[in-house]
């Protein structure tokens, strides 16, 4: 496992940042609603790839709704929790221990929807390049890609972290308490990166608050709904 993989596994063994919630994120539900209302696209009997699926919050929900789901996750601890929750729910998800910044053992153009819900922020630039080309390879033409990624725009905490605790790569910082490296984006860079391979059909910025070490931090995200159009 990579160094960042060990850090994520440690985080799941003694959570400081990740939540213990078992249900799907509100942002995932909004994305599904968007597909139904705005794209006339029902998410049932679809094949879905959940990148950095964590404890299976979204994977298990989508499998319950009658989809075939593959979840890739680097932390063994998170994955075993995801599996035991799926078992309890009586559903089946193809959970795989793996790195989303390396080759995916998935056929070309076999996936209807890819989810990256705050997972690829942990990749380095080499891993990010691989992730983008693998998502583009496995998605069907017309398939959807939902990304929630950390934004740096207008966030004072991020500005401080980039200054006081920078990582080695562009727009990265290290959360020293847990050793985690995160990549943050400004709007322009985010659009440039993703529009090189996908059509961005909806982009918004959203703020939320998280408690870390008994302090409340504002976290800003880009929520992007994209489509692979050949
Ligand atoms: C912020 S959590 C989000 C988890 C999940 N997507 C959710 O929304 O509940 C980020 C997840 O990505 C996983 N992750 C980070 N880097 C990864 C990598 N290179 N390959 C696979 N999973 C990774 C972490 O272990 C963690 O579970």
mmCIF file of C-alpha atoms and ligand atoms in Angstrom:
data_model
loop_
_atom_site.group_PDB
_atom_site.id
_atom_site.type_symbol
_atom_site.label_atom_id
_atom_site.label_comp_id
_atom_site.label_asym_id
_atom_site.label_seq_id
_atom_site.Cartn_x
_atom_site.Cartn_y
_atom_site.Cartn_z
ATOM 1 C CA UNK A 1 0.000 0.000 0.000
ATOM 2 C CA UNK A 2 1.228 3.551 -0.708
ATOM 3 C CA UNK A 3 2.175 5.909 2.126
ATOM 4 C CA UNK A 4 -1.100 7.837 1.670
ATOM 5 C CA UNK A 5 -2.945 4.494 1.710
ATOM 6 C CA UNK A 6 -1.506 3.699 5.144
ATOM 7 C CA UNK A 7 -2.555 7.135 6.342
ATOM 8 C CA UNK A 8 -6.118 6.573 5.161
ATOM 9 C CA UNK A 9 -6.221 3.166 6.818
ATOM 10 C CA UNK A 10 -5.004 4.685 10.082
ATOM 11 C CA UNK A 11 -7.663 7.372 9.769
ATOM 12 C CA UNK A 12 -10.417 4.741 9.485
ATOM 13 C CA UNK A 13 -9.040 2.845 12.497
ATOM 14 C CA UNK A 14 -9.196 6.024 14.581
ATOM 15 C CA UNK A 15 -11.453 8.509 12.714
ATOM 16 C CA UNK A 16 -10.644 12.222 13.037
ATOM 17 C CA UNK A 17 -11.889 13.423 9.659
ATOM 18 C CA UNK A 18 -14.220 10.795 8.177
ATOM 19 C CA UNK A 19 -17.791 10.449 9.338
ATOM 20 C CA UNK A 20 -19.401 7.332 10.788
ATOM 21 C CA UNK A 21 -22.633 7.881 8.838
ATOM 22 C CA UNK A 22 -23.826 4.857 6.915
ATOM 23 C CA UNK A 23 -26.323 6.430 4.477
ATOM 24 C CA UNK A 24 -25.582 8.093 1.132
ATOM 25 C CA UNK A 25 -24.358 11.696 1.017
ATOM 26 C CA UNK A 26 -26.920 14.409 0.323
ATOM 27 C CA UNK A 27 -24.715 15.441 -2.627
ATOM 28 C CA UNK A 28 -25.065 11.977 -4.142
ATOM 29 C CA UNK A 29 -28.847 12.100 -3.792
ATOM 30 C CA UNK A 30 -28.913 15.515 -5.467
ATOM 31 C CA UNK A 31 -26.836 14.183 -8.348
ATOM 32 C CA UNK A 32 -29.267 11.271 -8.813
ATOM 33 C CA UNK A 33 -32.175 13.700 -8.742
ATOM 34 C CA UNK A 34 -30.464 15.856 -11.367
ATOM 35 C CA UNK A 35 -30.050 12.819 -13.645
ATOM 36 C CA UNK A 36 -33.706 11.954 -13.271
ATOM 37 C CA UNK A 37 -35.167 15.455 -13.588
ATOM 38 C CA UNK A 38 -32.756 17.193 -15.958
ATOM 39 C CA UNK A 39 -31.427 14.295 -18.011
ATOM 40 C CA UNK A 40 -34.409 11.939 -17.933
ATOM 41 C CA UNK A 41 -31.980 9.237 -16.773
ATOM 42 C CA UNK A 42 -33.070 6.702 -14.167
ATOM 43 C CA UNK A 43 -30.391 5.127 -12.011
ATOM 44 C CA UNK A 44 -31.569 1.518 -11.875
ATOM 45 C CA UNK A 45 -29.998 -1.514 -13.505
ATOM 46 C CA UNK A 46 -26.918 0.586 -14.206
ATOM 47 C CA UNK A 47 -23.269 -0.328 -13.747
ATOM 48 C CA UNK A 48 -21.622 2.081 -11.358
ATOM 49 C CA UNK A 49 -18.012 2.562 -10.318
ATOM 50 C CA UNK A 50 -17.462 4.211 -6.923
ATOM 51 C CA UNK A 51 -13.875 5.481 -6.640
ATOM 52 C CA UNK A 52 -12.500 5.612 -3.089
ATOM 53 C CA UNK A 53 -15.770 4.109 -1.871
ATOM 54 C CA UNK A 54 -14.761 4.303 1.813
ATOM 55 C CA UNK A 55 -17.230 2.492 4.058
ATOM 56 C CA UNK A 56 -19.678 1.993 1.195
ATOM 57 C CA UNK A 57 -22.154 4.760 1.934
ATOM 58 C CA UNK A 58 -22.928 5.401 -1.723
ATOM 59 C CA UNK A 59 -22.074 1.952 -3.121
ATOM 60 C CA UNK A 60 -24.415 0.137 -0.757
ATOM 61 C CA UNK A 61 -27.243 2.595 -1.366
ATOM 62 C CA UNK A 62 -26.904 2.296 -5.150
ATOM 63 C CA UNK A 63 -26.742 -1.510 -4.977
ATOM 64 C CA UNK A 64 -29.924 -1.483 -2.873
ATOM 65 C CA UNK A 65 -31.567 0.457 -5.714
ATOM 66 C CA UNK A 66 -30.850 -2.405 -8.109
ATOM 67 C CA UNK A 67 -27.566 -1.334 -9.695
ATOM 68 C CA UNK A 68 -24.392 -3.328 -10.214
ATOM 69 C CA UNK A 69 -21.697 -1.554 -8.224
ATOM 70 C CA UNK A 70 -17.914 -1.822 -8.161
ATOM 71 C CA UNK A 71 -16.212 -0.008 -5.284
ATOM 72 C CA UNK A 72 -12.460 0.572 -5.272
ATOM 73 C CA UNK A 73 -10.870 1.555 -1.981
ATOM 74 C CA UNK A 74 -7.302 1.745 -0.683
ATOM 75 C CA UNK A 75 -8.082 1.235 3.023
ATOM 76 C CA UNK A 76 -8.638 -2.370 4.154
ATOM 77 C CA UNK A 77 -10.375 -1.150 7.302
ATOM 78 C CA UNK A 78 -12.899 0.949 5.370
ATOM 79 C CA UNK A 79 -13.477 -1.830 2.859
ATOM 80 C CA UNK A 80 -14.193 -4.484 5.480
ATOM 81 C CA UNK A 81 -16.723 -2.129 7.075
ATOM 82 C CA UNK A 82 -18.311 -1.546 3.654
ATOM 83 C CA UNK A 83 -18.519 -5.309 3.106
ATOM 84 C CA UNK A 84 -20.048 -6.072 6.484
ATOM 85 C CA UNK A 85 -22.631 -3.308 6.028
ATOM 86 C CA UNK A 86 -23.533 -4.726 2.593
ATOM 87 C CA UNK A 87 -23.896 -8.181 4.124
ATOM 88 C CA UNK A 88 -26.204 -6.826 6.815
ATOM 89 C CA UNK A 89 -28.322 -5.175 4.118
ATOM 90 C CA UNK A 90 -28.398 -8.429 2.137
ATOM 91 C CA UNK A 91 -26.909 -6.842 -0.980
ATOM 92 C CA UNK A 92 -23.922 -7.594 -3.120
ATOM 93 C CA UNK A 93 -21.249 -5.080 -4.142
ATOM 94 C CA UNK A 94 -18.008 -5.886 -5.951
ATOM 95 C CA UNK A 95 -15.654 -4.333 -3.394
ATOM 96 C CA UNK A 96 -12.017 -4.249 -4.469
ATOM 97 C CA UNK A 97 -8.954 -3.261 -2.512
ATOM 98 C CA UNK A 98 -7.019 -1.055 -4.909
ATOM 99 C CA UNK A 99 -5.552 2.267 -5.882
ATOM 100 C CA UNK A 100 -7.640 4.581 -8.073
ATOM 101 C CA UNK A 101 -4.413 6.118 -9.383
ATOM 102 C CA UNK A 102 -3.429 2.835 -11.061
ATOM 103 C CA UNK A 103 -4.877 0.662 -13.861
ATOM 104 C CA UNK A 104 -8.479 -0.475 -13.260
ATOM 105 C CA UNK A 105 -9.287 -4.132 -13.954
ATOM 106 C CA UNK A 106 -12.472 -3.089 -15.766
ATOM 107 C CA UNK A 107 -13.433 -3.445 -19.433
ATOM 108 C CA UNK A 108 -13.465 -0.492 -21.835
ATOM 109 C CA UNK A 109 -16.777 1.392 -22.034
ATOM 110 C CA UNK A 110 -18.533 -0.880 -19.534
ATOM 111 C CA UNK A 111 -19.570 1.646 -16.860
ATOM 112 C CA UNK A 112 -22.657 3.898 -16.883
ATOM 113 C CA UNK A 113 -21.737 6.163 -13.953
ATOM 114 C CA UNK A 114 -18.479 6.923 -12.144
ATOM 115 C CA UNK A 115 -18.477 8.552 -8.714
ATOM 116 C CA UNK A 116 -15.487 10.323 -7.199
ATOM 117 C CA UNK A 117 -16.759 11.767 -3.985
ATOM 118 C CA UNK A 118 -13.804 13.594 -2.452
ATOM 119 C CA UNK A 119 -11.445 10.697 -3.229
ATOM 120 C CA UNK A 120 -9.098 11.826 -6.001
ATOM 121 C CA UNK A 121 -8.016 14.840 -3.907
ATOM 122 C CA UNK A 122 -5.577 12.384 -2.327
ATOM 123 C CA UNK A 123 -3.851 11.467 -5.601
ATOM 124 C CA UNK A 124 -0.517 12.853 -6.714
ATOM 125 C CA UNK A 125 -0.243 14.300 -10.234
ATOM 126 C CA UNK A 126 0.902 10.989 -11.765
ATOM 127 C CA UNK A 127 -1.994 9.146 -10.126
ATOM 128 C CA UNK A 128 -4.423 11.867 -11.204
ATOM 129 C CA UNK A 129 -3.370 11.506 -14.825
ATOM 130 C CA UNK A 130 -3.936 7.736 -14.667
ATOM 131 C CA UNK A 131 -7.310 8.176 -12.899
ATOM 132 C CA UNK A 132 -8.542 10.560 -15.599
ATOM 133 C CA UNK A 133 -7.521 8.296 -18.440
ATOM 134 C CA UNK A 134 -8.953 5.206 -16.707
ATOM 135 C CA UNK A 135 -12.305 6.890 -15.998
ATOM 136 C CA UNK A 136 -12.484 8.007 -19.606
ATOM 137 C CA UNK A 137 -11.596 4.493 -20.815
ATOM 138 C CA UNK A 138 -14.128 2.564 -18.686
ATOM 139 C CA UNK A 139 -17.071 4.978 -19.096
ATOM 140 C CA UNK A 140 -19.560 4.256 -21.869
ATOM 141 C CA UNK A 141 -20.116 6.959 -24.420
ATOM 142 C CA UNK A 142 -22.761 9.209 -22.853
ATOM 143 C CA UNK A 143 -21.943 7.869 -19.357
ATOM 144 C CA UNK A 144 -21.920 10.223 -16.366
ATOM 145 C CA UNK A 145 -19.127 11.236 -14.024
ATOM 146 C CA UNK A 146 -19.810 12.918 -10.680
ATOM 147 C CA UNK A 147 -16.852 14.581 -8.971
ATOM 148 C CA UNK A 148 -16.839 16.313 -5.628
ATOM 149 C CA UNK A 149 -13.431 17.891 -5.147
ATOM 150 C CA UNK A 150 -11.910 20.333 -2.688
ATOM 151 C CA UNK A 151 -11.896 23.976 -3.760
ATOM 152 C CA UNK A 152 -9.367 26.572 -2.623
ATOM 153 C CA UNK A 153 -11.382 29.562 -3.837
ATOM 154 C CA UNK A 154 -12.166 32.020 -1.036
ATOM 155 C CA UNK A 155 -11.238 29.591 1.740
ATOM 156 C CA UNK A 156 -9.002 31.134 4.416
ATOM 157 C CA UNK A 157 -8.196 27.824 6.068
ATOM 158 C CA UNK A 158 -6.940 26.406 2.757
ATOM 159 C CA UNK A 159 -4.946 29.567 2.114
ATOM 160 C CA UNK A 160 -3.228 29.164 5.502
ATOM 161 C CA UNK A 161 -2.557 25.471 4.973
ATOM 162 C CA UNK A 162 -1.029 26.115 1.520
ATOM 163 C CA UNK A 163 1.238 28.709 3.062
ATOM 164 C CA UNK A 164 2.135 27.044 6.340
ATOM 165 C CA UNK A 165 2.108 23.394 5.415
ATOM 166 C CA UNK A 166 2.604 23.027 1.649
ATOM 167 C CA UNK A 167 2.974 19.658 -0.061
ATOM 168 C CA UNK A 168 5.566 19.073 -2.763
ATOM 169 C CA UNK A 169 3.132 19.383 -5.680
ATOM 170 C CA UNK A 170 1.146 22.352 -6.964
ATOM 171 C CA UNK A 171 -1.822 23.398 -4.773
ATOM 172 C CA UNK A 172 -1.318 20.691 -2.186
ATOM 173 C CA UNK A 173 -0.972 20.904 1.598
ATOM 174 C CA UNK A 174 -0.318 18.408 4.350
ATOM 175 C CA UNK A 175 -2.743 18.044 7.238
ATOM 176 C CA UNK A 176 0.074 17.561 9.728
ATOM 177 C CA UNK A 177 -1.977 15.972 12.522
ATOM 178 C CA UNK A 178 -2.706 12.955 10.338
ATOM 179 C CA UNK A 179 -0.089 13.279 7.575
ATOM 180 C CA UNK A 180 -2.700 13.464 4.824
ATOM 181 C CA UNK A 181 -1.874 15.352 1.617
ATOM 182 C CA UNK A 182 -4.761 17.064 -0.185
ATOM 183 C CA UNK A 183 -4.908 18.712 -3.611
ATOM 184 C CA UNK A 184 -7.202 21.726 -3.847
ATOM 185 C CA UNK A 185 -8.400 23.428 -7.034
ATOM 186 C CA UNK A 186 -9.275 26.877 -8.166
ATOM 187 C CA UNK A 187 -12.199 27.028 -10.574
ATOM 188 C CA UNK A 188 -10.079 27.627 -13.654
ATOM 189 C CA UNK A 189 -7.734 24.690 -13.005
ATOM 190 C CA UNK A 190 -10.640 22.393 -12.184
ATOM 191 C CA UNK A 191 -12.427 23.209 -15.448
ATOM 192 C CA UNK A 192 -9.222 22.940 -17.478
ATOM 193 C CA UNK A 193 -8.397 19.518 -16.042
ATOM 194 C CA UNK A 194 -11.792 17.876 -16.427
ATOM 195 C CA UNK A 195 -12.914 19.498 -19.652
ATOM 196 C CA UNK A 196 -9.891 17.977 -21.378
ATOM 197 C CA UNK A 197 -11.749 14.649 -21.298
ATOM 198 C CA UNK A 198 -15.380 15.285 -20.306
ATOM 199 C CA UNK A 199 -18.231 17.649 -20.981
ATOM 200 C CA UNK A 200 -19.075 19.560 -17.799
ATOM 201 C CA UNK A 201 -22.859 19.840 -17.735
ATOM 202 C CA UNK A 202 -23.230 21.332 -14.268
ATOM 203 C CA UNK A 203 -20.696 22.946 -11.924
ATOM 204 C CA UNK A 204 -21.304 24.548 -8.572
ATOM 205 C CA UNK A 205 -19.356 25.429 -5.453
ATOM 206 C CA UNK A 206 -20.623 24.436 -2.057
ATOM 207 C CA UNK A 207 -19.426 25.069 1.486
ATOM 208 C CA UNK A 208 -19.816 22.780 4.428
ATOM 209 C CA UNK A 209 -18.361 22.589 7.899
ATOM 210 C CA UNK A 210 -16.359 19.801 9.443
ATOM 211 C CA UNK A 211 -15.080 19.244 12.955
ATOM 212 C CA UNK A 212 -11.437 18.281 13.214
ATOM 213 C CA UNK A 213 -9.532 18.113 16.525
ATOM 214 C CA UNK A 214 -12.464 19.840 18.233
ATOM 215 C CA UNK A 215 -12.317 22.836 15.876
ATOM 216 C CA UNK A 216 -14.788 23.652 13.144
ATOM 217 C CA UNK A 217 -13.371 24.185 9.650
ATOM 218 C CA UNK A 218 -15.053 25.411 6.515
ATOM 219 C CA UNK A 219 -14.509 23.078 3.573
ATOM 220 C CA UNK A 220 -15.379 24.209 0.039
ATOM 221 C CA UNK A 221 -16.137 21.799 -2.759
ATOM 222 C CA UNK A 222 -16.703 21.815 -6.485
ATOM 223 C CA UNK A 223 -19.578 19.587 -7.449
ATOM 224 C CA UNK A 224 -19.292 18.677 -11.116
ATOM 225 C CA UNK A 225 -21.696 16.602 -13.172
ATOM 226 C CA UNK A 226 -19.976 15.520 -16.358
ATOM 227 C CA UNK A 227 -20.555 13.312 -19.338
ATOM 228 C CA UNK A 228 -18.300 11.419 -21.682
ATOM 229 C CA UNK A 229 -19.187 12.515 -25.183
ATOM 230 C CA UNK A 230 -17.246 10.966 -28.050
HETATM 231 C C1 LIG B 1 -13.022 11.656 2.025
HETATM 232 S S1 LIG B 1 -13.109 9.926 1.877
HETATM 233 C C2 LIG B 1 -14.625 9.722 0.958
HETATM 234 C C3 LIG B 1 -15.161 8.306 1.004
HETATM 235 C C4 LIG B 1 -16.378 8.044 0.127
HETATM 236 N N1 LIG B 1 -16.156 8.440 -1.245
HETATM 237 C C5 LIG B 1 -17.580 8.756 0.672
HETATM 238 O O1 LIG B 1 -18.007 9.721 0.044
HETATM 239 O O2 LIG B 1 -18.105 8.348 1.709
HETATM 240 C C6 LIG B 1 -11.869 9.579 0.644
HETATM 241 C C7 LIG B 1 -11.721 8.091 0.362
HETATM 242 O O3 LIG B 1 -10.824 7.851 -0.711
HETATM 243 C C8 LIG B 1 -9.966 6.760 -0.360
HETATM 244 N N2 LIG B 1 -8.743 6.889 -1.138
HETATM 245 C C9 LIG B 1 -7.804 7.865 -1.045
HETATM 246 N N3 LIG B 1 -6.824 7.661 -1.944
HETATM 247 C C10 LIG B 1 -7.156 6.537 -2.625
HETATM 248 C C11 LIG B 1 -6.544 5.815 -3.682
HETATM 249 N N4 LIG B 1 -5.390 6.229 -4.219
HETATM 250 N N5 LIG B 1 -7.150 4.699 -4.134
HETATM 251 C C12 LIG B 1 -8.326 4.262 -3.593
HETATM 252 N N6 LIG B 1 -8.944 4.916 -2.590
HETATM 253 C C13 LIG B 1 -8.372 6.033 -2.119
HETATM 254 C C14 LIG B 1 -9.767 6.924 1.129
HETATM 255 O O4 LIG B 1 -9.294 5.776 1.773
HETATM 256 C C15 LIG B 1 -11.183 7.331 1.557
HETATM 257 O O5 LIG B 1 -11.974 6.216 1.798
#
